[in-house]
XYZ file of C-alpha atoms in Angstrom:
202
model
C 0.188 0.361 -0.457
C 1.473 3.201 -0.784
C 1.923 6.373 1.249
C -0.739 8.805 1.468
C 0.276 12.382 -0.001
C 1.249 14.164 3.103
C 0.476 18.059 2.959
C 2.588 20.863 5.268
C 0.138 23.140 6.927
C 1.478 26.824 8.093
C -0.471 27.726 10.893
C 0.869 30.163 14.362
C -0.805 28.086 17.055
C -3.256 25.327 17.089
C -5.993 26.775 19.383
C -9.455 27.026 18.572
C -9.480 29.966 15.755
C -11.357 30.251 12.546
C -9.060 28.760 10.083
C -7.896 26.465 12.660
C -11.311 24.816 13.225
C -12.164 24.689 9.687
C -9.078 22.218 8.631
C -9.403 20.617 11.793
C -13.137 20.184 10.209
C -11.610 18.988 6.495
C -8.833 16.828 8.445
C -11.587 15.031 10.170
C -13.173 13.705 7.022
C -10.622 13.099 4.928
C -9.682 9.243 4.005
C -5.937 9.599 5.888
C -4.849 6.939 4.081
C -4.414 8.638 1.149
C -3.842 11.829 2.685
C -2.215 13.435 5.618
C -1.752 16.707 7.056
C 1.240 17.864 9.019
C 1.792 21.132 10.720
C 4.490 23.872 10.416
C 3.430 25.729 14.159
C 5.221 29.137 15.205
C 5.056 28.556 19.357
C 6.624 26.338 21.162
C 3.791 25.536 24.031
C 0.759 23.150 23.144
C -2.478 24.035 20.856
C -5.818 22.773 21.580
C -6.035 20.555 19.084
C -2.153 19.214 19.265
C -3.551 15.438 20.844
C -6.418 14.858 18.258
C -3.827 16.102 15.168
C -1.476 13.316 16.616
C -3.929 11.196 17.112
C -4.820 10.796 13.471
C -1.573 10.346 12.026
C -0.087 14.476 12.133
C 2.474 15.163 12.854
C 3.771 18.948 14.615
C 6.519 20.567 14.203
C 7.414 23.772 16.001
C 9.371 26.928 14.457
C 9.917 30.440 16.757
C 7.678 33.158 16.163
C 8.056 35.423 13.557
C 9.803 38.330 15.124
C 11.568 40.865 13.697
C 14.151 39.894 16.117
C 13.694 35.857 15.003
C 14.004 36.192 11.412
C 17.703 34.904 10.639
C 17.101 32.457 13.118
C 13.792 31.725 11.851
C 15.237 31.278 7.968
C 18.163 29.082 9.229
C 15.417 26.192 10.449
C 13.691 26.788 7.711
C 16.559 25.821 5.156
C 16.936 22.991 8.056
C 13.403 21.859 8.125
C 13.385 21.424 4.154
C 16.442 19.765 4.289
C 15.316 17.315 5.989
C 11.862 16.947 5.045
C 12.019 16.447 1.352
C 9.018 14.522 1.350
C 6.601 17.617 1.309
C 5.249 18.454 -2.465
C 2.452 20.642 -1.418
C 2.512 23.769 1.138
C -0.829 25.103 2.449
C 0.160 28.554 4.761
C -3.061 29.807 7.141
C -0.930 32.434 7.783
C -1.396 35.699 5.242
C 2.187 37.456 4.157
C 3.855 35.564 6.586
C 3.645 32.256 5.177
C 6.220 34.555 2.236
C 9.334 33.088 4.420
C 8.540 29.292 4.258
C 7.421 29.515 0.489
C 10.792 31.214 -0.459
C 12.456 28.295 1.128
C 10.089 25.580 -0.626
C 11.021 27.481 -3.950
C 14.681 26.838 -3.180
C 13.968 23.346 -2.352
C 11.897 22.807 -5.372
C 8.458 21.806 -3.358
C 5.543 22.169 -6.507
C 2.798 23.250 -4.732
C 2.317 26.348 -2.434
C -0.990 27.361 -1.438
C -1.475 30.772 0.195
C -5.048 31.130 1.740
C -6.514 33.914 2.664
C -8.736 33.691 5.903
C -9.940 37.275 6.506
C -8.562 40.807 5.886
C -7.396 44.015 7.754
C -10.361 46.354 8.856
C -8.221 49.546 8.068
C -10.909 52.525 9.400
C -10.303 51.431 12.798
C -6.002 50.832 13.092
C -4.165 51.969 15.884
C -0.866 54.444 14.644
C 0.754 50.779 15.435
C -1.138 49.283 13.482
C -0.370 51.618 10.449
C 2.656 51.617 10.456
C 2.988 47.775 10.086
C 0.593 47.575 7.765
C 3.644 49.155 5.116
C 5.784 45.871 5.114
C 2.209 43.411 5.536
C 1.914 44.782 2.390
C 5.278 44.526 1.495
C 5.075 40.823 2.248
C 1.602 40.369 0.442
C 2.474 41.362 -2.769
C 6.060 39.080 -2.885
C 3.304 36.670 -1.281
C 1.868 36.875 -4.654
C 4.728 35.599 -6.695
C 5.788 33.134 -4.799
C 2.215 31.125 -4.627
C 0.967 28.390 -7.362
C -2.954 28.371 -6.423
C -4.703 31.664 -4.600
C -7.707 30.187 -1.642
C -9.926 32.404 0.111
C -12.911 32.656 1.912
C -14.318 35.697 0.697
C -13.589 37.699 -2.031
C -12.733 41.091 0.327
C -10.113 38.750 1.852
C -8.727 36.970 -1.195
C -7.923 40.370 -3.074
C -6.631 42.158 -0.010
C -3.834 39.434 0.194
C -3.564 38.677 -3.958
C -4.552 42.013 -5.464
C -7.322 42.688 -7.609
C -5.809 42.223 -10.796
C -5.586 38.731 -9.408
C -9.321 37.778 -8.777
C -10.619 35.790 -11.510
C -7.940 33.442 -9.667
C -9.248 33.064 -6.319
C -10.252 29.622 -5.482
C -13.027 29.948 -2.801
C -12.661 26.753 -0.431
C -16.115 27.905 2.409
C -15.978 27.426 5.689
C -16.366 24.027 7.124
C -18.794 22.700 9.449
C -20.125 19.072 10.539
C -23.364 19.405 9.837
C -24.432 16.339 11.614
C -23.178 18.290 14.779
C -26.283 20.836 13.958
C -29.141 18.220 12.732
C -32.500 18.860 14.315
C -33.753 15.379 16.404
C -37.329 15.230 16.588
C -36.522 12.475 19.736
C -34.892 14.830 22.076
C -36.470 18.600 21.887
C -40.366 18.789 21.969
C -42.479 21.982 22.586
C -45.292 21.735 24.278
C -47.775 24.663 22.370
C -50.083 23.930 24.919
C -49.258 24.659 28.012
C -46.962 23.081 30.795
C -49.852 21.942 32.488
C -51.630 19.828 29.770
C -50.363 15.963 29.176
C -49.295 15.000 25.871
């Protein structure tokens, strides 16, 4: 039996956020004999989903946080990682423009599929002065990210056009947020409504 295709997902930490929960819903449903998810995270502490990921056969690789003071160290860690893990042919980043650094190293290691996934868009109208300053490097990295990505995934047109630019709107691949619909199904045997009042016997 052949080994499953392993997809490396990039996250900050696998806690119960929106993107993390969406990916876990897909992960639970896929045929893991054919496709397996692994995770590169950027915190040393364990996340809320780590136990479940490992129970399903996923691997978790821990990197340093992507802070300006860590960039040289982070780039060295990425080089070492891809040197030691040539099995990855698909990289799926859920970190917006911060996936740029991993994608740049992935190209050096001939990783052919590099998916960047836009999960949200900044709200510039409510920015603080510090956030306005941060916007400049964010936008610069986003522009570079577009050149390194082979596929543009998004949950909405607004998010996709912010990260990938309006000129690439026709290239967007919409991947809707997933939920387990069965968990929200109505069960008539469980829920009973007495419209005749509490004192009336049915």
